[in-house]
Short mmCIF file of C-alpha atoms and ligand atoms in Angstrom, two decimals:
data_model
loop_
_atom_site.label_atom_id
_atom_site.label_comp_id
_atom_site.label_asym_id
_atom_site.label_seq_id
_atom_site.Cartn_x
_atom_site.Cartn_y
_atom_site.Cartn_z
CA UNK D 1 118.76 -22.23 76.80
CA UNK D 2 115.64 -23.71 76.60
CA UNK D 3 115.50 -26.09 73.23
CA UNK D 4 111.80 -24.96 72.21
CA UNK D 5 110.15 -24.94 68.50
CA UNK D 6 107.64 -22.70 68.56
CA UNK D 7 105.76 -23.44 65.33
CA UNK D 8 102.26 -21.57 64.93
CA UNK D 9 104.71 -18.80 64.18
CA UNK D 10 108.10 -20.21 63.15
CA UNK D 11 107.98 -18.51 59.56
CA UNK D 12 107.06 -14.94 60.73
CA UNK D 13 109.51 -15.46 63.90
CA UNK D 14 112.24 -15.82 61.59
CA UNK D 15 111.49 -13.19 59.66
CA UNK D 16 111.07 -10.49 61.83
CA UNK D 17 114.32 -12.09 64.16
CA UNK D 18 116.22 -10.98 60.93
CA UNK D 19 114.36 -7.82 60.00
CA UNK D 20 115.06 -6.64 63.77
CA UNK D 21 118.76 -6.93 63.55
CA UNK D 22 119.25 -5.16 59.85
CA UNK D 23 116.48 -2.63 59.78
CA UNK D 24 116.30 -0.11 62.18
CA UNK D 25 113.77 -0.11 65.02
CA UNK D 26 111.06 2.15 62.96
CA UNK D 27 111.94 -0.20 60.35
CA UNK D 28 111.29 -3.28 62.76
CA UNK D 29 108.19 -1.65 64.04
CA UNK D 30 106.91 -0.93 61.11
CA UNK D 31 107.04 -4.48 59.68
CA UNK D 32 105.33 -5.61 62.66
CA UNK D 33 102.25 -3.05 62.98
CA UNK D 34 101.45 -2.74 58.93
CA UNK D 35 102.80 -6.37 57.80
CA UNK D 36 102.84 -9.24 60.04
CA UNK D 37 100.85 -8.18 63.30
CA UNK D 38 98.37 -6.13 61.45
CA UNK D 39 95.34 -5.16 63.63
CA UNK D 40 96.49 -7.80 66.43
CA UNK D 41 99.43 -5.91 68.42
CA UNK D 42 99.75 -3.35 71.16
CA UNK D 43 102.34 -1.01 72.52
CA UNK D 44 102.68 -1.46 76.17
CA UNK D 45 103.80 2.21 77.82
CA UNK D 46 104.58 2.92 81.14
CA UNK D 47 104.86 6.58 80.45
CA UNK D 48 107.95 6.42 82.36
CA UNK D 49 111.06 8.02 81.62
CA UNK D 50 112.08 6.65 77.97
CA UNK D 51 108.58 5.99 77.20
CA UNK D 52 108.04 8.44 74.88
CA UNK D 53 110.79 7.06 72.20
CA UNK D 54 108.24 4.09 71.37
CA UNK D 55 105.25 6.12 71.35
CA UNK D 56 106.63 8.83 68.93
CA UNK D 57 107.63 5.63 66.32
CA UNK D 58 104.38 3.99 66.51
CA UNK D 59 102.53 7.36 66.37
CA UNK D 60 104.50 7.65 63.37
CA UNK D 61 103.47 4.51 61.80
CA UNK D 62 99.81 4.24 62.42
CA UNK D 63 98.25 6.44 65.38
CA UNK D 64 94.96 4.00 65.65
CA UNK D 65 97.57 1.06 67.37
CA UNK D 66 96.36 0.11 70.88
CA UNK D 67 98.44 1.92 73.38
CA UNK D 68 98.01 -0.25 77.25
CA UNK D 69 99.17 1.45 80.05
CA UNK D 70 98.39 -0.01 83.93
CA UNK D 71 97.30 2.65 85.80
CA UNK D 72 97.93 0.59 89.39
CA UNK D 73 96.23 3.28 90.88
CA UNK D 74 99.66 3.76 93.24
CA UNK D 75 101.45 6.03 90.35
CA UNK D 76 102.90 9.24 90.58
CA UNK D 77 99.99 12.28 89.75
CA UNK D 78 103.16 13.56 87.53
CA UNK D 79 103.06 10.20 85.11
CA UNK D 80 99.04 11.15 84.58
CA UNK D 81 99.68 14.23 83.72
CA UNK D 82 102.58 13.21 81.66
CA UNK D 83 101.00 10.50 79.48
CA UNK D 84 98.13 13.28 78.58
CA UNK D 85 100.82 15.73 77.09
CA UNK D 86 102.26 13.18 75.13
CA UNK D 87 98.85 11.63 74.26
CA UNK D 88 98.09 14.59 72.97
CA UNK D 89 101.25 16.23 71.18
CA UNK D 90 101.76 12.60 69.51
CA UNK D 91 97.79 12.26 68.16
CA UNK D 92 97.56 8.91 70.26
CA UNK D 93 93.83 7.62 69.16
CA UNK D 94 93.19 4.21 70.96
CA UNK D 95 95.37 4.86 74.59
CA UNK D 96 93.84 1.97 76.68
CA UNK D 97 94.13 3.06 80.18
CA UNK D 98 93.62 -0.34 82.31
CA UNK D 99 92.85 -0.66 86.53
CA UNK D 100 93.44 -3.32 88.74
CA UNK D 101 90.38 -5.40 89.32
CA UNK D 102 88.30 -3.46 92.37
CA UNK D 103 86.95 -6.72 94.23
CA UNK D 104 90.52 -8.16 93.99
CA UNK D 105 92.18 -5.34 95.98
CA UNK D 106 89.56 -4.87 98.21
CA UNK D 107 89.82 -8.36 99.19
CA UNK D 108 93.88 -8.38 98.98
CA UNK D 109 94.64 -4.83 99.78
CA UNK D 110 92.03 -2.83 101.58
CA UNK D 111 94.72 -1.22 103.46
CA UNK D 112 96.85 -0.10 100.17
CA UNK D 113 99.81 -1.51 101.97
CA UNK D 114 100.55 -4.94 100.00
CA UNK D 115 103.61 -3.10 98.13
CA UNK D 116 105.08 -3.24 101.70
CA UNK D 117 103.90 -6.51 103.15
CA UNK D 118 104.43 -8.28 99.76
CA UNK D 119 105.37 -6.29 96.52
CA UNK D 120 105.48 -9.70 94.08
CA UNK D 121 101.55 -10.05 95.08
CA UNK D 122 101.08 -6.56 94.85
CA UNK D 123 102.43 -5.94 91.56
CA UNK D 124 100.56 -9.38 90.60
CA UNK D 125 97.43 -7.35 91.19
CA UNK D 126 98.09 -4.58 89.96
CA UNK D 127 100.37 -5.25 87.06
CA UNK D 128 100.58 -8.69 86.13
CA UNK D 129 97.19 -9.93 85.58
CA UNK D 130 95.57 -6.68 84.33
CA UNK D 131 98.11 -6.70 81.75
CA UNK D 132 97.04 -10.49 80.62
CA UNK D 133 93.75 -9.09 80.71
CA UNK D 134 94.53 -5.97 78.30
CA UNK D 135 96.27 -8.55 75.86
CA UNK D 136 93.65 -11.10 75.32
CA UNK D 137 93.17 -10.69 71.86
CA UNK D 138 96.41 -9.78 70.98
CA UNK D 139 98.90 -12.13 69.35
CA UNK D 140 102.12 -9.73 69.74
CA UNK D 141 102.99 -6.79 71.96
CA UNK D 142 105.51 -4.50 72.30
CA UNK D 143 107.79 -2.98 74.90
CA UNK D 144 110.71 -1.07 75.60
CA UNK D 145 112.92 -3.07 77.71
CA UNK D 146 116.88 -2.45 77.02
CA UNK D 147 119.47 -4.38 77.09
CA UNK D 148 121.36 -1.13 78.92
CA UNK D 149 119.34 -1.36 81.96
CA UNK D 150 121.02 -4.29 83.49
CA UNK D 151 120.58 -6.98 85.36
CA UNK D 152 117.42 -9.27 83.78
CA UNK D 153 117.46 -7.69 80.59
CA UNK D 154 121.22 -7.54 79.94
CA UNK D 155 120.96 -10.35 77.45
CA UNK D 156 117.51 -9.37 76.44
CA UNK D 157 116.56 -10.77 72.87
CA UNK D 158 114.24 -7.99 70.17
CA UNK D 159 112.09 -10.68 69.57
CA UNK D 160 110.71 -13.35 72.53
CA UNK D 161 107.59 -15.76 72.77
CA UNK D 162 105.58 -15.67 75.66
CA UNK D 163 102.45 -17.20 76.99
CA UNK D 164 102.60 -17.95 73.21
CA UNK D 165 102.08 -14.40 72.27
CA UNK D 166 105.41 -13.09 70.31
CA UNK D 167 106.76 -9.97 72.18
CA UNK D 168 108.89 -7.50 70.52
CA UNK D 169 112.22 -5.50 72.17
CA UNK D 170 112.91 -3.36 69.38
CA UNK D 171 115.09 -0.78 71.47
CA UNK D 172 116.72 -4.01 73.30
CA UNK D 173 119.97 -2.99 71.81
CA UNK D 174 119.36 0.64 72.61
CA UNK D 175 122.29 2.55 74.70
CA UNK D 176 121.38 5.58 77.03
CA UNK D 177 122.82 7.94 74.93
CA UNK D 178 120.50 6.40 71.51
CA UNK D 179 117.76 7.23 73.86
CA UNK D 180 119.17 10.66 74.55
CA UNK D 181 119.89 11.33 70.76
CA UNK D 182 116.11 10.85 69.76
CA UNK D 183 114.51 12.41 72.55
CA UNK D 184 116.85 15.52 71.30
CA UNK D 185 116.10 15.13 67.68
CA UNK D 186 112.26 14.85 67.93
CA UNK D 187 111.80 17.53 70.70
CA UNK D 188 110.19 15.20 73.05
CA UNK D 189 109.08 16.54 76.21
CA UNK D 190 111.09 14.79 79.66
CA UNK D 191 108.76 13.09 82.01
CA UNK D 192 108.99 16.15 84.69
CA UNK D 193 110.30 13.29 87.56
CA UNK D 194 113.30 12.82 85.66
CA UNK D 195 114.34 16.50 86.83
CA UNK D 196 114.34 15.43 90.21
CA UNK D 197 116.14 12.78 89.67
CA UNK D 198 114.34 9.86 88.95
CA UNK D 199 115.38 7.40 85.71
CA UNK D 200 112.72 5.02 85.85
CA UNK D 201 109.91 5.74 87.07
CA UNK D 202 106.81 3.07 88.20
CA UNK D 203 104.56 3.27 91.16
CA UNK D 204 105.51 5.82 94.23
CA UNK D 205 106.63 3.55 96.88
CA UNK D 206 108.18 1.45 94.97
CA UNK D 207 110.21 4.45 92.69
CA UNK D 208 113.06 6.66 94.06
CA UNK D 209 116.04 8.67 92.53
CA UNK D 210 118.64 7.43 91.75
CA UNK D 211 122.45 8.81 92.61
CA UNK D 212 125.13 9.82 89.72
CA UNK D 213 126.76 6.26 88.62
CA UNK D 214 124.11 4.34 89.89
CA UNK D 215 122.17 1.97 87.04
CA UNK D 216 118.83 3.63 85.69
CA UNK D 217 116.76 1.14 87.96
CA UNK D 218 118.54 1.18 90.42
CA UNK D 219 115.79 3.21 92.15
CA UNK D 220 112.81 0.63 91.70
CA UNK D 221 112.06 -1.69 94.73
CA UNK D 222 115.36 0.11 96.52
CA UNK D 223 116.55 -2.40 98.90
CA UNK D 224 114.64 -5.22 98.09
CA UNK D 225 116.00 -8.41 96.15
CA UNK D 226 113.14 -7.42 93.51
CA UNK D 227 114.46 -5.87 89.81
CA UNK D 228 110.96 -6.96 88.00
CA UNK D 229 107.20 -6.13 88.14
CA UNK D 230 106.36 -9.80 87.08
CA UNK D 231 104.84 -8.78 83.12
CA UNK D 232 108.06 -9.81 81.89
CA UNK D 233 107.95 -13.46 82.64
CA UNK D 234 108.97 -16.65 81.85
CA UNK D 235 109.55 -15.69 78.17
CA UNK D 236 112.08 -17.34 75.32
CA UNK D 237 113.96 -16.39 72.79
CA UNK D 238 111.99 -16.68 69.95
CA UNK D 239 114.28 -17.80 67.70
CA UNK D 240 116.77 -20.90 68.90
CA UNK D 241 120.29 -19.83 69.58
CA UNK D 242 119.59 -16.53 70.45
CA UNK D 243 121.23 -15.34 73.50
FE1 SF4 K 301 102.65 -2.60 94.12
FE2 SF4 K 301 105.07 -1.46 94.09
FE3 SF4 K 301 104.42 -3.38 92.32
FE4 SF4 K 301 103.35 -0.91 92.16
S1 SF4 K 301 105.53 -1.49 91.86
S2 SF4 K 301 102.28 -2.82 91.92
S3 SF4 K 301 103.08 -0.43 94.36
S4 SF4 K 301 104.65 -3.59 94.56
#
């Protein structure tokens, strides 16, 4: 546990830390996006298939926040298609569609084939430092990682600092089935993958269904000793003692 004091944002930090374990995570979201991030935070959206739980809260809260989603320009024509529909039925206004620099993969991966050769460089270009670019500007984001999904994020915190910008899990303590409830209670549309199988969903080599009793990601980089794109760093709990 790494013993840091973050203190630019120590008041706020503690505040939302305990707003994001009473309130619920509208509640949380909403604290964040009206109060204490006003004007300077984005959702992050991969479109994928849970995506659409965050995007119908903020949508809820204030349609005019930033939406990012990396386009790696290796996705799936279906997650295109499927972040228009829900652009669309959720009155999305500032969607930020973002590309991997052109020069870089032309010099890098003229071939398209770095996802085989060597996915962490691949999703560097494509993922990692588009992202950074997207967020410059921004002093908090937001994401939907889950606790549920395993592996990295199974102690995940709902509220981390990274590259000193404060990053917010507010479904981190989200199971499957809370996932499955609000998708059913708000009528959201399914990403049209997930009937095929697929639970999580990224770019198309590196996606593939996944088998009954298998973890939701169990899918991405299948057979690889890889479980993370690289956006979800080096971060720290924001608040000390949190596990
Ligand atoms: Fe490249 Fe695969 Fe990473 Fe997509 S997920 S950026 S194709 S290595």
């Amino acid at each position: 546990m790494p013993d840091t004091v973050f203190t630019p944002f120590d008041d706020d930090l503690r505040l939302l830390d305990e707003v994001s374990r009473a309130a619920s995570a509208p509640d949380f979201l909403r604290l964040a996006i009206r109060g204490a991030y006003r004007g300077r935070i984005a959702l992050v959206s991969s479109f994928g298939t849970e995506a659409a739980v965050l995007l119908h809260m903020v949508a809820g809260i204030d349609r005019n926040t930033p939406v990012i989603f990396l386009d790696t320009l290796k996705l799936f024509p279906e997650t295109l298609r499927y972040r228009d529909a829900l652009v669309d039925r959720l009155g999305l206004r500032d969607v930020r569609t973002i590309a991997p620099d052109a020069a870089a993969i032309a010099a890098e991966d003229g071939d398209g084939l770095l996802w085989r050769r060597d996915p962490d460089r691949c999703c560097a270009l494509r993922k990692v430092v588009p992202l950074e670019r997207a967020l410059d500007g921004f002093e908090a984001w937001i994401n939907g990682r889950k606790r549920s999904h395993g592996a990295a994020r199974s102690h995940l915190p709902l509220v981390e600092v990274e590259s000193g910008r404060l990053k917010l899990n507010p479904l981190a303590l989200w199971s499957a089935d809370d996932v499955e409830g609000y998708f059913i209670a708000n009528d959201l549309p399914r990403h049209p993958l997930e009937a095929d199988g697929f639970s999580s969903i990224g770019c198309m080599p590196c996606s593939a269904p996944t088998a009954s009793g298998e973890g939701r990601r169990a899918g991405r980089w299948r057979g690889l000793d890889k479980t993370e794109c690289g956006i979800h760093g080096a971060s720290f709990p924001a608040v000390r003692g949190e596990a």
